[in-house]
Amino acid sequence: MRNAYLKTLYKLAKEDKNVLSLISDNGLIVYDDFKNDFPEQLLNFGMSENNMVMAGCGLASCGKIPFIYTISAFLAFRSFEFIRVDACVNNLNVKIVGIGSGVSYGYLGPTHHSTEDIGVLRVLPNLTIFSPSTPLMAQKVTEQAYKIKGPVYIRLGTNNEKEFYSENYNDNIKKLNNIIDGKDFYIISTGSIAYDAFKACQKLNENGYNIGFIDANCLKPFDSETLINLSKNCKNFIIIEEHNIISGLSSIVSDVIAENGLNCKVYKIGLNDVFAKGYGNHNQVKKQNGLDYDNIYLKIKNILENK
Amino acid sequence: MDLKQLAKEIRKDIFKTAYNGGSGHLGGAFSCVEILVSLYFSVLKYDKNNPLWKYRDKVIFSKGHGCLALYSVLNKIGYISKEQLNSYCKLNSNVGGEPKYMELDGVEATTGSLGRGLSFSIGIAIANKLDKIDSKIYTILGDGECQEGTVWEAVMSAGHRRLDNLTVILDYNKLQAMGNIDEILNLGDIKKSWESFGFFVYEVDGHNIDKLIEVLKDNLNNKIEKPRLIIANTIKGKGISIMENQPIWHYRLPSEKELDIFLNELEMTKEELFL
Ligand SMILES: Cc1ncc(C[n+]2csc(CCOP(=O)(O)OP(=O)(O)O)c2C)c(N)n1
Ligand SMILES: [Mg+2]
């Protein structure tokens, strides 16, 4: 997703001189092209995330369109109050781009995980939240973020996500994407873990089940309409997220269901109010927390069998 | 004990651990080896058999990404076992790329998200004063890390409160993740700025163990009612020619080709690497 983001940003910066890339000592080689071709549009703030966020908002107040990029944890958590006031209270046109969603910085542990970022940020008025699941979606949400006049948070994975969208995808990125049609059960997922959820869904269907798969790339505003429509036939939703089940996608879906009296059951697969444990590569850490492909497959199967 | 020899062994351990764990901030770990060796093997007061001894001096390793240096030293003093060290970043291990409070003996603070160790240290320094505990706090700080605003809130606060039980050791290697600090966000005159906020400042060659120990001892006997800063002039990646002063080695492991250079300069065999 990182490459897809950078490529898109490069294109935007080329077309619009007001597009600025703000970084804070993060991404040594990956910004080389940008630095060579648009040196004036690249601002490295050093290790000062809060300063970068606030300065980005100042730039936005002068008509610039800053894309503020660093590790999600340092934006969502460290700079929360600055995002709240400078970006959201002011409703300024800044794009806050967090890299390393969920536990993708597996070797570095909880200080570098973003497993509560959706939760803390979704409570902020004016903020749009994108959580792309594949490289193509990262490109689409970046393009969309540029078009939106207001603060946007983009939650990126890292760089190894696989694609499950076709190249000519052209739907409304703010809508839920119905990738696999299902009957009594639908899986809903978001972010880089969606690929595992998608694969698990395919496998279960090969094994005789008939479950659907929905990918959510926009978490705020959330596409309640599609969910309400689905609920007419489907009464069970299994949410898979690389995030605390409190306040993340599970909560978003539960809100919609409760508020609209949909009489559906929500199953939550994610971090159960804990910080992720263990160290290692992304998949190892997911495994230790019951969130790798095998665990997801078994957990879903278990739900289906005990229904 | 021959501390130079010990520093050599520690570099081997750091490299070996990172290589087998598949990850590690080698540059920043190699740059603070002598600092830690000098500290733990001269002035630091601790109980080998009781890591939680109430009157221990505490080391707050604020530049958390360099923690393999800390872990290797903690292994030498017996707080972390060889097995624990070898489990680094492996499945179900609690030894990983950033330190977590109390997860391992001798790890006194969660760091790694940078710019938090000094404020945490201030809390401990104040608590020691309140409880009349005559122990010292040593904070190991990165120079790039000093770009975080919280560091300056802490500097002012330590100076203002005259926390003379607090010593900051700055690993001044002039590099951060993306390059030269001077080119990215220059720190100004460190000595002058810290002095102006009420610190007593020493400066020393951060790879010269004798000199480091001299300064640490002098600092211990220094009765001035001020927090202290030791500016340790270091080289990022110290000890491996291709790594020294090269930003690219901030967070990277050697390729197959580069591996020989590492092994050669660390004077270790390939067998030793996997031992
Ligand atoms: C708050 C925060 N921002 C960014 C990072 C990513 N990061 C890890 S190490 C590092 C550079 C550290 O430079 P320095 O403090 O000089 O350490 P050293 O040179 O000793 O490695 C950065 C930017 C981080 N860990 N925490
Ligand atoms: Mg440095």
Coordinates of C-alpha atoms and ligand atoms in Angstrom, one line a residue:
Chain A
M1 CA 0.0 0.0 0.0
R2 CA 2.9 2.3 0.7
N3 CA 4.1 2.3 -2.9
A4 CA 0.6 2.8 -4.2
Y5 CA 0.2 5.7 -1.9
L6 CA 3.5 7.3 -2.9
K7 CA 2.8 6.8 -6.6
T8 CA -0.5 8.5 -6.3
L9 CA 0.9 11.3 -4.2
Y10 CA 3.6 11.8 -6.8
K11 CA 1.0 12.2 -9.5
L12 CA -1.1 14.6 -7.4
A13 CA 2.0 16.7 -6.5
K14 CA 2.9 16.9 -10.2
E15 CA -0.6 18.1 -11.2
D16 CA -1.1 20.4 -8.3
K17 CA 1.7 22.5 -6.8
N18 CA -0.3 23.0 -3.6
V19 CA 0.0 19.3 -2.8
L20 CA 2.7 19.0 -0.1
S21 CA 4.3 16.0 1.4
L22 CA 5.1 16.4 5.1
I23 CA 7.2 13.7 6.7
S24 CA 8.9 13.3 10.1
D25 CA 12.2 11.4 9.7
N26 CA 10.4 8.4 8.2
G27 CA 11.0 6.7 4.9
L28 CA 14.6 6.9 3.9
I29 CA 14.7 5.8 0.3
V30 CA 11.1 5.8 -0.6
Y31 CA 10.9 9.5 -0.9
D32 CA 13.8 9.8 -3.3
D33 CA 11.8 10.4 -6.5
F34 CA 9.6 12.9 -4.8
K35 CA 12.6 14.7 -3.4
N36 CA 14.4 14.9 -6.7
D37 CA 11.4 16.0 -8.8
F38 CA 9.5 18.2 -6.3
P39 CA 12.0 19.3 -3.7
E40 CA 9.9 22.3 -2.7
Q41 CA 6.9 20.1 -2.1
L42 CA 8.6 17.8 0.4
L43 CA 9.0 19.1 4.0
N44 CA 10.9 16.9 6.4
F45 CA 10.0 18.1 9.9
G46 CA 12.4 15.7 11.6
M47 CA 11.2 13.8 14.6
S48 CA 8.5 16.3 15.7
E49 CA 5.1 14.8 14.8
N50 CA 3.0 17.3 16.8
N51 CA 4.8 20.2 15.3
M52 CA 4.3 18.7 11.8
V53 CA 0.6 18.2 12.3
M54 CA 0.0 21.7 13.5
A55 CA 2.3 23.2 10.9
G56 CA 0.4 21.2 8.3
C57 CA -2.8 22.8 9.5
G58 CA -1.3 26.2 9.2
L59 CA -0.3 25.4 5.6
A60 CA -3.8 24.2 4.9
S61 CA -5.2 27.5 6.2
C62 CA -3.2 29.2 3.4
G63 CA -4.6 26.9 0.7
K64 CA -1.9 24.2 0.7
I65 CA -2.9 20.6 0.7
P66 CA -0.6 18.8 3.1
F67 CA -0.3 15.1 3.2
I68 CA 1.1 14.4 6.6
Y69 CA 2.7 11.1 6.7
T70 CA 4.4 9.0 9.4
I71 CA 3.8 5.8 11.5
S72 CA 0.1 5.8 12.4
A73 CA 0.7 5.3 16.1
F74 CA 2.6 8.6 16.4
L75 CA -0.2 10.4 14.6
A76 CA -3.3 9.0 16.0
F77 CA -2.1 8.7 19.6
R78 CA 0.8 11.2 20.1
S79 CA -0.8 13.9 18.0
F80 CA -4.4 13.3 18.9
E81 CA -5.1 16.7 20.4
F82 CA -3.5 18.5 17.6
I83 CA -5.6 16.6 15.1
R84 CA -8.7 17.3 17.1
V85 CA -8.2 21.0 17.4
D86 CA -6.1 22.2 14.5
A87 CA -7.4 19.8 11.9
C88 CA -11.0 19.0 13.0
V89 CA -12.2 21.9 15.1
N90 CA -10.8 24.2 12.4
N91 CA -12.1 21.8 9.7
L92 CA -9.0 22.3 7.6
N93 CA -8.0 20.6 4.4
V94 CA -5.3 18.3 5.7
K95 CA -4.6 14.6 5.0
I96 CA -3.3 12.6 7.8
V97 CA -1.6 9.5 6.5
G98 CA -0.6 6.8 9.0
I99 CA 1.6 3.9 7.8
G100 CA 1.8 0.5 9.6
S101 CA -1.8 -0.2 10.5
G102 CA -2.6 -2.8 13.1
V103 CA 0.4 -4.9 14.1
S104 CA 2.3 -4.5 10.9
Y105 CA 5.3 -3.2 12.8
G106 CA 5.5 -6.6 14.3
Y107 CA 9.1 -6.5 15.4
L108 CA 8.7 -3.3 17.4
G109 CA 5.8 -4.2 19.6
P110 CA 2.8 -2.1 21.0
T111 CA 4.5 1.3 20.9
H112 CA 4.4 0.9 17.1
H113 CA 1.1 -0.8 16.7
S114 CA -2.0 1.1 15.7
T115 CA -4.7 -1.1 17.2
E116 CA -6.9 1.7 18.6
D117 CA -6.4 4.4 16.0
I118 CA -9.9 4.0 14.3
G119 CA -11.4 4.1 17.7
V120 CA -9.8 7.3 18.9
L121 CA -10.2 9.1 15.5
R122 CA -13.7 8.1 14.6
V123 CA -15.1 10.2 17.4
L124 CA -13.7 13.4 15.8
P125 CA -16.3 15.5 14.0
N126 CA -15.4 16.6 10.4
L127 CA -12.9 13.8 9.9
T128 CA -13.2 11.3 7.1
I129 CA -11.6 7.9 7.7
F130 CA -10.3 5.7 5.0
S131 CA -8.9 2.2 5.7
P132 CA -7.9 0.7 2.4
S133 CA -7.4 -3.0 2.1
T134 CA -5.3 -3.4 -1.0
P135 CA -2.9 -1.4 -3.1
L136 CA -5.5 -0.4 -5.6
M137 CA -7.8 0.8 -2.8
A138 CA -4.9 2.8 -1.3
Q139 CA -4.6 4.6 -4.6
K140 CA -8.3 5.2 -4.8
V141 CA -8.7 6.6 -1.3
T142 CA -5.7 8.8 -1.8
E143 CA -7.2 10.3 -4.9
Q144 CA -10.5 10.7 -3.1
A145 CA -8.8 12.3 -0.1
Y146 CA -7.4 14.9 -2.4
K147 CA -10.9 15.7 -3.7
I148 CA -12.4 16.0 -0.3
K149 CA -12.2 19.5 1.2
G150 CA -11.6 18.8 4.8
P151 CA -9.5 16.7 7.2
V152 CA -9.0 13.0 6.2
Y153 CA -7.3 10.2 7.9
I154 CA -5.9 7.4 5.7
R155 CA -4.9 4.2 7.5
L156 CA -2.3 2.4 5.4
G157 CA -0.8 -1.1 5.9
T158 CA 2.8 -1.5 4.8
N159 CA 3.9 -2.8 1.5
N160 CA 3.1 -6.5 1.2
E161 CA -0.6 -6.5 0.7
K162 CA -2.1 -8.6 -2.1
E163 CA -4.7 -7.3 -4.5
F164 CA -8.2 -8.7 -4.7
Y165 CA -9.8 -6.0 -6.8
S166 CA -9.9 -6.0 -10.5
E167 CA -7.9 -3.2 -12.2
N168 CA -11.0 -1.6 -13.7
Y169 CA -12.7 -1.1 -10.3
N170 CA -14.6 2.1 -10.6
D171 CA -17.2 2.1 -7.8
N172 CA -17.8 4.7 -5.1
I173 CA -15.0 4.2 -2.7
K174 CA -17.1 5.4 0.2
K175 CA -19.5 2.5 -0.3
L176 CA -19.1 -1.0 1.2
N177 CA -17.8 -3.3 -1.4
N178 CA -19.7 -6.6 -1.8
I179 CA -16.9 -8.8 -3.0
I180 CA -18.6 -12.2 -2.5
D181 CA -22.3 -12.7 -2.3
G182 CA -23.5 -14.7 0.6
K183 CA -26.7 -15.9 2.3
D184 CA -27.0 -16.3 6.1
F185 CA -23.6 -15.0 7.0
Y186 CA -21.5 -12.0 5.9
I187 CA -17.9 -11.3 6.8
I188 CA -17.0 -7.6 7.0
S189 CA -13.4 -6.6 7.1
T190 CA -11.1 -3.6 6.6
G191 CA -7.4 -2.8 6.2
S192 CA -4.6 -5.2 5.4
I193 CA -6.2 -8.1 7.3
A194 CA -9.1 -8.1 4.8
Y195 CA -7.1 -10.2 2.5
D196 CA -6.9 -13.0 5.0
A197 CA -10.6 -12.7 5.7
F198 CA -11.3 -12.8 2.0
K199 CA -9.3 -15.9 1.5
A200 CA -10.9 -17.6 4.5
C201 CA -14.3 -16.8 3.0
Q202 CA -13.4 -18.3 -0.3
K203 CA -12.0 -21.4 1.3
L204 CA -15.1 -21.9 3.5
N205 CA -17.3 -21.5 0.4
E206 CA -15.2 -24.2 -1.4
N207 CA -16.0 -26.4 1.6
G208 CA -19.7 -26.0 1.2
Y209 CA -20.6 -22.9 3.1
N210 CA -22.3 -20.0 1.5
I211 CA -21.0 -16.8 3.2
G212 CA -20.5 -13.4 1.8
F213 CA -17.6 -11.0 2.0
I214 CA -17.8 -7.2 2.3
D215 CA -14.7 -5.0 2.2
A216 CA -15.0 -1.6 3.9
N217 CA -12.6 1.0 2.7
C218 CA -14.3 4.0 4.2
L219 CA -15.2 3.9 7.9
K220 CA -16.4 7.4 8.3
P221 CA -18.9 8.3 7.0
F222 CA -19.9 4.7 7.1
D223 CA -22.2 3.3 4.4
S224 CA -25.1 2.2 6.7
E225 CA -27.4 2.0 3.7
T226 CA -25.7 -1.1 2.2
L227 CA -25.6 -2.8 5.6
I228 CA -29.3 -2.1 6.2
N229 CA -30.2 -3.5 2.8
L230 CA -28.1 -6.6 3.4
S231 CA -29.7 -7.2 6.8
K232 CA -33.1 -7.8 5.1
N233 CA -31.8 -11.3 4.2
C234 CA -28.7 -11.8 6.3
K235 CA -28.9 -11.8 10.1
N236 CA -25.3 -12.6 11.0
F237 CA -22.2 -10.5 10.5
I238 CA -18.7 -11.6 11.3
I239 CA -16.4 -8.6 11.7
I240 CA -12.7 -9.2 11.2
E241 CA -10.4 -6.4 12.2
E242 CA -6.8 -5.8 13.2
H243 CA -7.8 -3.5 15.9
N244 CA -9.4 -3.5 19.3
I245 CA -12.9 -4.8 18.9
I246 CA -13.9 -2.0 21.2
S247 CA -14.4 1.1 19.0
G248 CA -13.3 -0.3 15.7
L249 CA -15.2 -1.8 12.8
S250 CA -17.2 -4.1 15.1
S251 CA -18.4 -1.1 17.0
I252 CA -19.3 0.8 13.9
V253 CA -21.4 -2.1 12.5
S254 CA -23.0 -2.7 15.9
D255 CA -24.0 0.9 16.1
V256 CA -25.7 0.8 12.8
I257 CA -27.5 -2.5 13.7
A258 CA -28.7 -1.3 17.1
E259 CA -29.7 2.2 15.9
N260 CA -31.8 0.8 13.1
G261 CA -33.2 -2.1 15.1
L262 CA -31.9 -4.6 12.6
N263 CA -32.2 -7.7 14.8
C264 CA -28.8 -9.1 13.6
K265 CA -26.0 -10.8 15.5
V266 CA -22.5 -9.4 15.3
Y267 CA -19.5 -11.7 15.9
K268 CA -16.3 -9.9 16.6
I269 CA -12.9 -11.2 15.6
G270 CA -10.1 -8.8 16.6
L271 CA -8.1 -7.8 19.6
N272 CA -10.3 -8.4 22.6
D273 CA -9.5 -5.3 24.6
V274 CA -5.8 -6.1 24.9
F275 CA -2.6 -4.8 23.4
A276 CA -1.2 -7.2 20.9
K277 CA 1.4 -9.5 22.4
G278 CA 4.6 -10.9 20.9
Y279 CA 7.2 -9.8 18.4
G280 CA 8.2 -10.9 14.9
N281 CA 7.1 -10.3 11.4
H282 CA 3.6 -9.1 10.7
N283 CA 2.2 -12.6 10.2
Q284 CA 3.9 -14.0 13.3
V285 CA 2.4 -11.3 15.5
K286 CA -1.0 -11.8 13.9
K287 CA -0.7 -15.5 14.7
Q288 CA 0.2 -15.0 18.3
N289 CA -2.9 -12.9 18.6
G290 CA -5.2 -15.3 16.8
L291 CA -5.5 -13.1 13.8
D292 CA -3.6 -14.9 11.0
Y293 CA -5.3 -16.7 8.2
D294 CA -5.5 -20.1 9.9
N295 CA -7.0 -18.7 13.1
I296 CA -9.4 -16.6 11.2
Y297 CA -10.6 -19.6 9.2
L298 CA -11.0 -21.7 12.3
K299 CA -12.8 -19.0 14.2
I300 CA -15.3 -18.4 11.4
K301 CA -15.8 -22.1 10.9
N302 CA -16.5 -22.4 14.6
I303 CA -19.1 -19.7 14.5
L304 CA -20.8 -21.4 11.6
E305 CA -20.8 -24.8 13.2
N306 CA -22.2 -23.6 16.5
K307 CA -25.0 -21.6 14.9
Chain B
M1 CA 37.3 -7.2 33.9
D2 CA 38.6 -6.0 30.5
L3 CA 35.8 -3.7 29.5
K4 CA 37.0 -3.2 26.0
Q5 CA 36.9 -6.9 25.4
L6 CA 33.4 -6.9 26.9
A7 CA 32.3 -4.2 24.5
K8 CA 33.5 -6.3 21.7
E9 CA 31.6 -9.3 22.9
I10 CA 28.5 -7.2 23.3
R11 CA 28.7 -6.0 19.7
K12 CA 28.9 -9.7 18.6
D13 CA 25.8 -10.5 20.7
I14 CA 23.9 -7.6 19.3
F15 CA 24.6 -8.6 15.8
K16 CA 24.0 -12.2 16.3
T17 CA 20.7 -11.6 18.0
A18 CA 19.5 -9.1 15.4
Y19 CA 20.6 -11.4 12.5
N20 CA 18.8 -14.5 13.9
G21 CA 15.7 -12.5 14.9
G22 CA 15.4 -11.0 11.5
S23 CA 15.3 -7.4 12.6
G24 CA 17.2 -4.8 14.6
H25 CA 18.3 -1.2 14.7
L26 CA 22.0 -2.0 14.5
G27 CA 23.4 1.6 14.0
G28 CA 21.8 3.0 17.1
A29 CA 22.7 -0.1 19.2
F30 CA 26.4 -0.1 18.2
S31 CA 26.7 3.6 18.9
C32 CA 25.9 3.2 22.6
V33 CA 27.8 0.1 23.6
E34 CA 30.6 1.8 25.4
I35 CA 28.1 4.2 27.1
L36 CA 26.2 1.2 28.6
V37 CA 29.3 -0.8 29.4
S38 CA 30.9 2.1 31.3
L39 CA 27.7 2.8 33.2
Y40 CA 26.8 -0.7 34.2
F41 CA 30.4 -1.7 35.1
S42 CA 31.5 1.3 37.0
V43 CA 29.1 3.6 38.9
L44 CA 25.7 1.9 38.6
K45 CA 24.3 0.6 41.9
Y46 CA 22.2 -2.6 41.5
D47 CA 21.7 -6.0 43.1
K48 CA 22.6 -8.8 40.8
N49 CA 20.2 -11.1 42.6
N50 CA 17.4 -8.6 43.0
P51 CA 16.5 -6.5 40.0
L52 CA 13.8 -4.8 42.0
W53 CA 16.0 -3.8 44.9
K54 CA 14.4 -0.6 46.2
Y55 CA 17.6 1.4 46.3
R56 CA 18.9 0.5 42.8
D57 CA 20.0 3.2 40.4
K58 CA 17.7 3.1 37.3
V59 CA 18.6 3.3 33.7
I60 CA 15.8 4.6 31.5
F61 CA 16.7 3.7 27.9
S62 CA 14.8 6.4 26.1
K63 CA 16.2 5.7 22.6
G64 CA 14.3 2.4 22.7
H65 CA 15.1 1.2 19.2
G66 CA 18.8 0.6 20.3
C67 CA 17.6 -1.9 22.9
L68 CA 19.7 -4.8 21.7
A69 CA 22.6 -3.0 23.2
L70 CA 20.8 -2.8 26.5
Y71 CA 19.6 -6.4 26.4
S72 CA 23.1 -7.6 25.7
V73 CA 24.5 -5.7 28.7
L74 CA 21.6 -6.9 30.9
N75 CA 22.6 -10.4 29.7
K76 CA 26.1 -9.9 30.9
I77 CA 25.0 -8.8 34.4
G78 CA 22.7 -11.8 34.6
Y79 CA 19.3 -10.1 34.3
I80 CA 18.5 -11.6 31.0
S81 CA 19.4 -15.2 30.2
K82 CA 21.1 -16.4 27.1
E83 CA 17.9 -18.2 26.1
Q84 CA 15.9 -15.1 26.5
L85 CA 18.3 -13.1 24.4
N86 CA 18.2 -15.8 21.7
S87 CA 14.5 -15.8 21.7
Y88 CA 14.5 -12.2 20.3
C89 CA 11.6 -11.6 17.9
K90 CA 10.8 -15.3 17.8
L91 CA 7.4 -16.8 18.3
N92 CA 6.0 -16.3 21.8
S93 CA 9.0 -14.4 23.0
N94 CA 8.8 -11.3 25.2
V95 CA 12.1 -10.0 23.8
G96 CA 11.5 -7.7 20.9
G97 CA 12.6 -4.6 19.1
E98 CA 11.5 -2.0 21.7
P99 CA 11.6 -2.2 25.5
K100 CA 8.5 -2.6 27.5
Y101 CA 8.2 -1.7 31.2
M102 CA 9.0 -4.6 33.5
E103 CA 8.7 -7.2 30.7
L104 CA 12.4 -8.0 31.3
D105 CA 14.5 -7.5 34.4
G106 CA 16.3 -4.2 34.2
V107 CA 13.8 -2.6 31.7
E108 CA 12.4 0.3 33.8
A109 CA 10.3 2.0 31.1
T110 CA 8.4 1.5 27.9
T111 CA 10.2 3.4 25.3
G112 CA 10.6 3.2 21.5
S113 CA 8.0 5.7 20.7
L114 CA 10.7 8.4 21.1
G115 CA 10.7 11.4 23.4
R116 CA 9.2 9.9 26.5
G117 CA 12.1 8.6 28.6
L118 CA 13.2 11.8 30.1
S119 CA 9.8 12.8 31.4
F120 CA 9.4 9.4 32.9
S121 CA 12.8 9.7 34.5
I122 CA 11.8 13.0 36.0
G123 CA 8.9 11.3 37.7
I124 CA 11.3 8.7 39.2
A125 CA 13.8 11.4 40.3
I126 CA 11.0 13.3 42.1
A127 CA 9.7 10.1 43.7
N128 CA 13.2 9.3 45.0
K129 CA 13.4 12.7 46.5
L130 CA 10.0 12.4 48.2
D131 CA 10.9 9.0 49.5
K132 CA 14.5 10.1 50.5
I133 CA 16.0 7.4 48.4
D134 CA 19.5 8.3 47.5
S135 CA 19.7 6.6 44.1
K136 CA 20.5 7.9 40.7
I137 CA 18.6 7.9 37.4
Y138 CA 20.4 7.7 34.1
T139 CA 18.5 8.4 30.9
I140 CA 20.0 7.4 27.6
L141 CA 18.7 9.7 25.0
G142 CA 19.2 9.8 21.2
D143 CA 20.2 13.1 19.5
G144 CA 17.5 12.8 16.8
E145 CA 15.1 12.1 19.6
C146 CA 15.8 15.6 21.0
Q147 CA 13.7 16.9 18.1
E148 CA 10.6 15.8 20.0
G149 CA 9.0 18.7 21.9
T150 CA 8.4 16.6 25.0
V151 CA 12.2 16.4 25.5
W152 CA 12.3 20.1 25.9
E153 CA 9.4 20.2 28.3
A154 CA 11.4 17.6 30.3
V155 CA 14.6 19.5 30.1
M156 CA 13.0 22.6 31.5
S157 CA 11.2 20.7 34.2
A158 CA 14.4 18.9 35.4
G159 CA 16.4 22.1 35.4
H160 CA 13.6 24.0 37.2
R161 CA 13.3 21.4 39.9
R162 CA 17.1 21.0 40.3
L163 CA 16.9 17.3 40.0
D164 CA 20.5 16.5 40.8
N165 CA 19.8 12.8 41.0
L166 CA 19.2 12.7 37.3
T167 CA 21.9 12.3 34.6
V168 CA 21.1 12.3 30.9
I169 CA 23.6 10.6 28.6
L170 CA 23.2 11.9 25.1
D171 CA 24.2 9.4 22.4
Y172 CA 25.4 12.2 20.1
N173 CA 26.0 10.4 16.8
K174 CA 24.7 13.3 14.6
L175 CA 22.5 11.0 12.6
Q176 CA 18.8 10.3 12.8
A177 CA 16.8 7.8 10.6
M178 CA 16.9 9.7 7.3
G179 CA 20.2 11.4 7.5
N180 CA 22.3 14.1 9.2
I181 CA 20.6 15.9 12.0
D182 CA 22.1 19.2 10.9
E183 CA 20.4 18.9 7.5
I184 CA 17.0 17.7 8.7
L185 CA 16.4 19.7 11.9
N186 CA 19.4 21.1 13.6
L187 CA 19.6 21.0 17.4
G188 CA 21.5 24.2 17.9
D189 CA 24.2 24.5 20.6
I190 CA 23.3 21.6 22.8
K191 CA 25.7 22.5 25.6
K192 CA 24.5 26.1 25.8
S193 CA 20.8 25.3 25.5
W194 CA 20.8 22.6 28.2
E195 CA 23.0 24.8 30.5
S196 CA 20.6 27.7 30.0
F197 CA 17.8 25.4 31.3
G198 CA 19.8 24.5 34.4
F199 CA 21.8 21.5 33.5
F200 CA 25.4 20.9 34.4
V201 CA 27.0 19.6 31.2
Y202 CA 29.9 17.2 30.5
E203 CA 31.3 16.3 27.1
V204 CA 33.2 13.1 26.4
D205 CA 34.3 10.7 23.7
G206 CA 31.4 8.2 23.8
H207 CA 33.6 5.3 22.7
N208 CA 36.4 5.8 25.1
I209 CA 35.5 3.6 28.2
D210 CA 38.3 5.1 30.4
K211 CA 37.2 8.6 29.7
L212 CA 33.5 7.7 30.1
I213 CA 34.1 6.1 33.5
E214 CA 36.1 9.1 34.6
V215 CA 33.3 11.4 33.7
L216 CA 30.7 9.2 35.4
K217 CA 32.7 9.1 38.6
D218 CA 33.3 12.8 38.6
N219 CA 29.6 13.2 38.0
L220 CA 28.8 11.0 41.0
N221 CA 31.0 13.0 43.3
N222 CA 29.8 16.3 41.9
K223 CA 27.5 17.8 44.6
I224 CA 26.2 20.6 42.4
E225 CA 22.4 21.0 42.8
K226 CA 21.6 20.5 39.1
P227 CA 20.6 17.7 36.8
R228 CA 23.4 16.6 34.6
L229 CA 23.9 16.1 30.9
I230 CA 26.8 14.0 29.5
I231 CA 27.2 14.6 25.8
A232 CA 28.8 11.4 24.5
N233 CA 30.3 12.0 21.1
T234 CA 29.6 8.8 19.2
I235 CA 29.6 7.3 15.8
K236 CA 26.5 5.6 14.6
G237 CA 27.2 2.0 13.7
K238 CA 30.6 2.2 15.5
G239 CA 32.7 -0.9 14.9
I240 CA 31.7 -1.9 11.4
S241 CA 33.3 0.1 8.6
I242 CA 30.4 0.0 6.2
M243 CA 27.9 0.9 8.9
E244 CA 29.7 3.8 10.5
N245 CA 28.0 7.2 9.8
Q246 CA 25.7 5.7 7.2
P247 CA 22.0 6.5 7.6
I248 CA 21.0 3.5 5.7
W249 CA 22.1 1.3 8.6
H250 CA 19.6 2.8 10.9
Y251 CA 17.3 -0.2 10.5
R252 CA 18.7 -2.8 8.3
L253 CA 20.5 -6.1 8.3
P254 CA 23.4 -7.1 6.0
S255 CA 22.9 -8.9 2.8
E256 CA 24.7 -12.1 2.1
K257 CA 27.6 -10.2 0.6
E258 CA 27.8 -7.7 3.4
L259 CA 27.7 -10.4 6.0
D260 CA 31.3 -11.4 5.5
I261 CA 32.4 -7.8 6.3
F262 CA 30.4 -7.9 9.6
L263 CA 31.8 -11.3 10.6
N264 CA 35.3 -10.2 9.7
E265 CA 35.2 -7.0 11.6
L266 CA 33.5 -8.5 14.6
E267 CA 36.0 -11.3 14.5
M268 CA 33.5 -14.0 14.6
T269 CA 32.9 -17.1 12.4
K270 CA 29.7 -18.1 10.6
E271 CA 29.4 -21.0 13.0
E272 CA 29.5 -18.6 16.0
L273 CA 26.7 -16.6 14.4
F274 CA 24.3 -19.4 14.6
L275 CA 25.6 -20.9 17.9
Ligands
LIG1 C1 7.8 9.4 18.3 C2 8.6 8.6 17.3 N1 8.8 9.1 16.0 C3 9.4 8.4 15.1 C4 10.0 7.2 15.4 C5 10.7 6.4 14.3 N2 12.1 6.4 14.6 C6 12.7 5.3 15.2 S1 14.4 5.6 15.5 C7 14.3 7.1 14.7 C8 15.5 7.9 14.6 C9 16.3 8.0 15.9 O1 17.4 8.9 15.8 P1 18.2 9.1 17.1 O2 17.4 9.5 18.3 O3 19.3 10.0 16.7 O4 18.8 7.6 17.4 P2 20.1 6.9 16.9 O5 20.8 7.8 16.0 O6 20.9 6.6 18.1 O7 19.6 5.6 16.3 C10 13.0 7.4 14.3 C11 12.6 8.6 13.5 C12 9.8 6.7 16.7 N3 10.3 5.5 17.1 N4 9.2 7.4 17.6
MG2 MG 21.4 9.8 16.4

